[in-house]
Structure formats: C-alpha cells, structure tokens
PDB file of C-alpha atoms in Angstrom:
ATOM      1  CA  MET A   1      73.139  88.459 100.000  1.00 57.00           C
ATOM      2  CA  ASN A   2      74.139  88.149  96.345  1.00 57.00           C
ATOM      3  CA  GLU A   3      75.892  91.498  96.461  1.00 67.00           C
ATOM      4  CA  ARG A   4      78.957  92.048  94.342  1.00 82.00           C
ATOM      5  CA  ILE A   5      82.098  92.315  96.392  1.00 93.00           C
ATOM      6  CA  LYS A   6      85.692  91.984  95.246  1.00 96.00           C
ATOM      7  CA  VAL A   7      87.962  90.237  97.761  1.00 98.00           C
ATOM      8  CA  ILE A   8      91.608  89.332  97.187  1.00 98.00           C
ATOM      9  CA  VAL A   9      93.745  87.203  99.525  1.00 99.00           C
ATOM     10  CA  MET A  10      97.448  88.003  99.703  1.00 98.00           C
ATOM     11  CA  SER A  11     100.547  87.259 101.725  1.00 98.00           C
ATOM     12  CA  ARG A  12     102.161  90.058 103.747  1.00 98.00           C
ATOM     13  CA  LEU A  13     104.839  90.443 101.051  1.00 98.00           C
ATOM     14  CA  GLU A  14     102.298  90.557  98.212  1.00 98.00           C
ATOM     15  CA  ALA A  15     100.249  93.181 100.079  1.00 99.00           C
ATOM     16  CA  TYR A  16     103.364  95.268 100.738  1.00 98.00           C
ATOM     17  CA  GLN A  17     104.342  95.058  97.060  1.00 98.00           C
ATOM     18  CA  TYR A  18     100.778  96.073  96.138  1.00 99.00           C
ATOM     19  CA  CYS A  19     101.157  99.170  98.345  1.00 98.00           C
ATOM     20  CA  LYS A  20     104.353 100.188  96.552  1.00 98.00           C
ATOM     21  CA  LYS A  21     102.591 100.431  93.171  1.00 98.00           C
ATOM     22  CA  HIS A  22     100.238 102.924  91.547  1.00 98.00           C
ATOM     23  CA  HIS A  23      96.583 101.865  91.394  1.00 98.00           C
ATOM     24  CA  ASP A  24      93.652 103.664  89.792  1.00 96.00           C
ATOM     25  CA  LYS A  25      90.928 102.231  92.003  1.00 96.00           C
ATOM     26  CA  PRO A  26      90.615 102.571  95.783  1.00 98.00           C
ATOM     27  CA  SER A  27      91.095  99.604  98.059  1.00 98.00           C
ATOM     28  CA  ALA A  28      90.936  98.806 101.762  1.00 99.00           C
ATOM     29  CA  ILE A  29      93.155  96.288 103.540  1.00 99.00           C
ATOM     30  CA  ILE A  30      92.580  93.910 106.435  1.00 99.00           C
ATOM     31  CA  SER A  31      96.111  93.350 107.718  1.00 99.00           C
ATOM     32  CA  ILE A  32      96.607  90.311 109.965  1.00 98.00           C
ATOM     33  CA  SER A  33      99.788  89.961 111.992  1.00 97.00           C
ATOM     34  CA  THR A  34     101.055  87.283 114.336  1.00 94.00           C
ATOM     35  CA  PRO A  35     101.440  88.410 117.961  1.00 92.00           C
ATOM     36  CA  TYR A  36     105.020  89.058 119.054  1.00 86.00           C
ATOM     37  CA  ASN A  37     106.353  88.954 115.475  1.00 89.00           C
ATOM     38  CA  ILE A  38     108.439  91.857 114.262  1.00 91.00           C
ATOM     39  CA  TYR A  39     108.034  92.628 110.567  1.00 94.00           C
ATOM     40  CA  ASP A  40     110.512  94.293 108.241  1.00 94.00           C
ATOM     41  CA  TYR A  41     107.703  95.756 106.117  1.00 93.00           C
ATOM     42  CA  CYS A  42     104.050  96.664 106.560  1.00 95.00           C
ATOM     43  CA  VAL A  43     101.203  97.767 104.321  1.00 98.00           C
ATOM     44  CA  PHE A  44     100.611 101.501 104.052  1.00 98.00           C
ATOM     45  CA  LYS A  45      98.232 104.104 102.624  1.00 98.00           C
ATOM     46  CA  SER A  46      99.188 106.660  99.997  1.00 97.00           C
ATOM     47  CA  GLU A  47      97.596 108.700  97.219  1.00 95.00           C
ATOM     48  CA  GLU A  48      99.637 106.686  94.751  1.00 97.00           C
ATOM     49  CA  ASN A  49      98.460 103.241  95.873  1.00 98.00           C
ATOM     50  CA  GLN A  50      94.846 104.319  96.505  1.00 98.00           C
ATOM     51  CA  VAL A  51      94.696 102.337  99.777  1.00 99.00           C
ATOM     52  CA  ILE A  52      92.089 104.311 101.715  1.00 98.00           C
ATOM     53  CA  ASP A  53      91.981 102.406 104.999  1.00 99.00           C
ATOM     54  CA  ILE A  54      93.744  99.606 106.862  1.00 99.00           C
ATOM     55  CA  LEU A  55      92.274  97.453 109.627  1.00 99.00           C
ATOM     56  CA  GLU A  56      95.170  96.064 111.644  1.00 98.00           C
ATOM     57  CA  LEU A  57      94.585  92.847 113.603  1.00 99.00           C
ATOM     58  CA  SER A  58      96.894  90.477 115.444  1.00 97.00           C
ATOM     59  CA  PHE A  59      96.128  86.864 116.321  1.00 97.00           C
ATOM     60  CA  VAL A  60      97.705  83.428 115.930  1.00 95.00           C
ATOM     61  CA  ASP A  61      97.055  80.938 113.149  1.00 94.00           C
ATOM     62  CA  ALA A  62      95.337  78.042 114.929  1.00 93.00           C
ATOM     63  CA  ASP A  63      91.920  76.453 114.432  1.00 90.00           C
ATOM     64  CA  GLU A  64      91.017  76.005 118.082  1.00 89.00           C
ATOM     65  CA  PRO A  65      92.221  76.781 121.607  1.00 88.00           C
ATOM     66  CA  GLU A  66      94.994  74.587 122.997  1.00 86.00           C
ATOM     67  CA  SER A  67      95.973  73.432 119.505  1.00 83.00           C
ATOM     68  CA  LEU A  68      99.316  74.032 117.847  1.00 77.00           C
ATOM     69  CA  ASP A  69      99.588  77.119 115.691  1.00 80.00           C
ATOM     70  CA  VAL A  70     101.632  77.137 112.490  1.00 78.00           C
ATOM     71  CA  ASN A  71     104.759  77.876 114.536  1.00 76.00           C
ATOM     72  CA  ASP A  72     104.184  74.778 116.722  1.00 79.00           C
ATOM     73  CA  ILE A  73     103.240  76.867 119.754  1.00 82.00           C
ATOM     74  CA  ILE A  74     100.167  75.937 121.790  1.00 86.00           C
ATOM     75  CA  ALA A  75      97.548  78.604 121.115  1.00 88.00           C
ATOM     76  CA  ALA A  76      95.562  79.952 124.038  1.00 89.00           C
ATOM     77  CA  GLU A  77      92.017  81.111 123.239  1.00 91.00           C
ATOM     78  CA  LYS A  78      93.025  84.695 124.078  1.00 92.00           C
ATOM     79  CA  ASP A  79      95.529  84.562 121.194  1.00 93.00           C
ATOM     80  CA  LEU A  80      92.954  83.492 118.570  1.00 96.00           C
ATOM     81  CA  LEU A  81      90.633  85.753 116.572  1.00 97.00           C
ATOM     82  CA  CYS A  82      88.189  87.111 119.173  1.00 97.00           C
ATOM     83  CA  ASP A  83      84.548  88.156 118.831  1.00 97.00           C
ATOM     84  CA  LYS A  84      85.425  91.857 119.031  1.00 98.00           C
ATOM     85  CA  ASP A  85      87.931  91.619 116.179  1.00 98.00           C
ATOM     86  CA  ALA A  86      85.464  89.557 114.114  1.00 98.00           C
ATOM     87  CA  GLU A  87      82.924  92.359 114.625  1.00 98.00           C
ATOM     88  CA  ARG A  88      85.552  94.881 113.486  1.00 99.00           C
ATOM     89  CA  ILE A  89      86.045  92.794 110.324  1.00 99.00           C
ATOM     90  CA  VAL A  90      82.295  92.839 109.680  1.00 99.00           C
ATOM     91  CA  GLU A  91      82.054  96.623 110.128  1.00 99.00           C
ATOM     92  CA  PHE A  92      85.117  97.201 107.945  1.00 99.00           C
ATOM     93  CA  SER A  93      83.752  94.967 105.175  1.00 98.00           C
ATOM     94  CA  LYS A  94      80.378  96.748 105.324  1.00 97.00           C
ATOM     95  CA  LYS A  95      82.078 100.131 105.072  1.00 98.00           C
ATOM     96  CA  TYR A  96      84.193  99.123 102.070  1.00 98.00           C
ATOM     97  CA  LYS A  97      82.089  96.488 100.301  1.00 96.00           C
ATOM     98  CA  ASP A  98      82.005  98.666  97.175  1.00 96.00           C
ATOM     99  CA  LYS A  99      85.824  98.862  97.069  1.00 97.00           C
ATOM    100  CA  LEU A 100      88.488  96.250  96.459  1.00 98.00           C
ATOM    101  CA  LEU A 101      88.981  94.477  99.791  1.00 99.00           C
ATOM    102  CA  ILE A 102      92.454  93.007 100.274  1.00 99.00           C
ATOM    103  CA  ILE A 103      92.956  90.579 103.144  1.00 99.00           C
ATOM    104  CA  HIS A 104      96.463  89.523 104.033  1.00 99.00           C
ATOM    105  CA  CYS A 105      98.167  87.484 106.715  1.00 98.00           C
ATOM    106  CA  ASP A 106     101.775  86.333 106.838  1.00 97.00           C
ATOM    107  CA  ALA A 107     101.565  83.660 104.124  1.00 97.00           C
ATOM    108  CA  GLY A 108      98.169  84.446 102.569  1.00 98.00           C
ATOM    109  CA  ILE A 109      97.033  80.863 103.045  1.00 98.00           C
ATOM    110  CA  SER A 110      95.031  80.327 106.224  1.00 98.00           C
ATOM    111  CA  ARG A 111      93.802  83.253 108.351  1.00 98.00           C
ATOM    112  CA  SER A 112      93.210  85.634 105.458  1.00 99.00           C
ATOM    113  CA  SER A 113      91.490  82.988 103.336  1.00 99.00           C
ATOM    114  CA  GLY A 114      89.234  81.947 106.235  1.00 99.00           C
ATOM    115  CA  ILE A 115      88.081  85.533 106.685  1.00 99.00           C
ATOM    116  CA  ALA A 116      87.756  86.073 102.928  1.00 99.00           C
ATOM    117  CA  ALA A 117      85.586  82.950 102.629  1.00 98.00           C
ATOM    118  CA  ALA A 118      83.251  84.207 105.369  1.00 98.00           C
ATOM    119  CA  ILE A 119      82.967  87.641 103.754  1.00 98.00           C
ATOM    120  CA  LEU A 120      82.222  86.093 100.363  1.00 98.00           C
ATOM    121  CA  ARG A 121      79.665  83.712 101.865  1.00 97.00           C
ATOM    122  CA  HIS A 122      77.894  86.586 103.614  1.00 97.00           C
ATOM    123  CA  TYR A 123      77.740  88.948 100.648  1.00 96.00           C
ATOM    124  CA  THR A 124      77.393  86.490  97.757  1.00 95.00           C
ATOM    125  CA  GLY A 125      76.209  83.250  99.344  1.00 94.00           C
ATOM    126  CA  ASP A 126      79.206  81.480  97.801  1.00 95.00           C
ATOM    127  CA  ASP A 127      82.587  80.764  99.382  1.00 97.00           C
ATOM    128  CA  ALA A 128      83.714  78.250  96.728  1.00 97.00           C
ATOM    129  CA  GLU A 129      86.225  80.759  95.322  1.00 96.00           C
ATOM    130  CA  ILE A 130      88.255  80.110  98.470  1.00 98.00           C
ATOM    131  CA  PHE A 131      87.390  76.536  99.419  1.00 98.00           C
ATOM    132  CA  ASP A 132      87.848  75.205  95.873  1.00 98.00           C
ATOM    133  CA  ASN A 133      91.258  76.848  95.488  1.00 98.00           C
ATOM    134  CA  TYR A 134      94.028  74.514  96.644  1.00 96.00           C
ATOM    135  CA  SER A 135      96.342  77.493  97.231  1.00 97.00           C
ATOM    136  CA  TYR A 136      94.336  78.165 100.388  1.00 98.00           C
ATOM    137  CA  ASP A 137      93.852  76.253 103.617  1.00 97.00           C
ATOM    138  CA  PRO A 138      91.204  78.387 105.346  1.00 98.00           C
ATOM    139  CA  ASN A 139      91.484  78.773 109.090  1.00 97.00           C
ATOM    140  CA  MET A 140      88.107  77.466 110.225  1.00 97.00           C
ATOM    141  CA  TRP A 141      88.200  79.349 113.548  1.00 97.00           C
ATOM    142  CA  CYS A 142      88.472  82.601 111.560  1.00 98.00           C
ATOM    143  CA  TYR A 143      85.797  81.464 109.114  1.00 98.00           C
ATOM    144  CA  PHE A 144      83.207  80.561 111.754  1.00 97.00           C
ATOM    145  CA  LYS A 145      84.001  83.542 114.037  1.00 97.00           C
ATOM    146  CA  THR A 146      83.532  85.946 111.140  1.00 98.00           C
ATOM    147  CA  LEU A 147      80.327  84.248 109.982  1.00 98.00           C
ATOM    148  CA  LYS A 148      79.014  84.449 113.554  1.00 97.00           C
ATOM    149  CA  ALA A 149      79.810  88.174 113.676  1.00 98.00           C
ATOM    150  CA  PHE A 150      77.816  88.606 110.456  1.00 97.00           C
ATOM    151  CA  GLY A 151      74.958  86.671 112.085  1.00 93.00           C
ATOM    152  CA  ASP A 152      75.352  83.906 109.491  1.00 85.00           C
ATOM    153  CA  GLU A 153      76.183  80.893 111.642  1.00 70.00           C
ATOM    154  CA  LEU A 154      76.018  77.639 109.685  1.00 68.00           C
ATOM    155  CA  PHE A 155      75.283  75.297 112.572  1.00 56.00           C
TER     156      PHE A 155
END
C-alpha cells in the first residue's frame, strides 16, 4: 500500500481520442464494453500512442443481480463483472502499476470509476480521488469485486 500509481478514468470516446494522439510515456488500457453492443470505434495500440497493452472486458453496468442496468434491462449475475475478470484486472494492474493506467467504459462514469477506485484504494489506501469527484458514480459491484480480487475486502 501507499505505492504511487497513476490511474485515469475515461469514456470510450475519450480513450479512442487518446489512442489517436502521440504520447511520450507508455500506458496500458482496461477497456470495458457492454455485451451485445456494437461500437464504431475501439482503443488500439501503436508506437505513436505508446499504448503497450489492452485488457478487454465486457459486462453490464448494474450494481447487483436482477437490478436494472443503465439501459433499463434486468441484469443477470452472469452479465455482471465476474470473479475471473476481477482477477484479470488485478493481474493487469500489477503488471502495469508503474505505467499510466487508463480505464474506460462507455461513458467513463460508473464501471470504470468503480474499478479505478478499487485500484487506487489497494495501491494507495485512498479512493477519495474517485468518490469525491461528482463526475463519477462508481459502480459498487465493480468496486467490491475488484477489492475482493485484491484480497482487500472492506466488510
């Protein structure tokens, strides 16, 4: 804990625009999609953008099973962030904790901020950067699943 890690939350569009630009420092991206959605643009790696790796995940934006997701569809537990994907997030963040870690979902508000908060809490002991920012509405299912995968359960 109390390690320095740089985490940025973005929307899908912001992350795509980031990938289209030149950057001097390497970054890694956790890319979160919504199942069954078709996207006109996706993040990508190139020498120019210095994106060195992308973890692609797909799950709905809901805080619990049988609740409505952001598209007003009832979310089954199988469609939420699962333990295996949370473990993949943990391994990815460990591998790239010394790089810029970009986390994006469709809007950059809920799923990505929930995961970012858990990563920050694990490495720095402080998730206030996310929870105190009214631009975010962290998905608590993602937050607690990721903390659990780190072995940092709160309750």
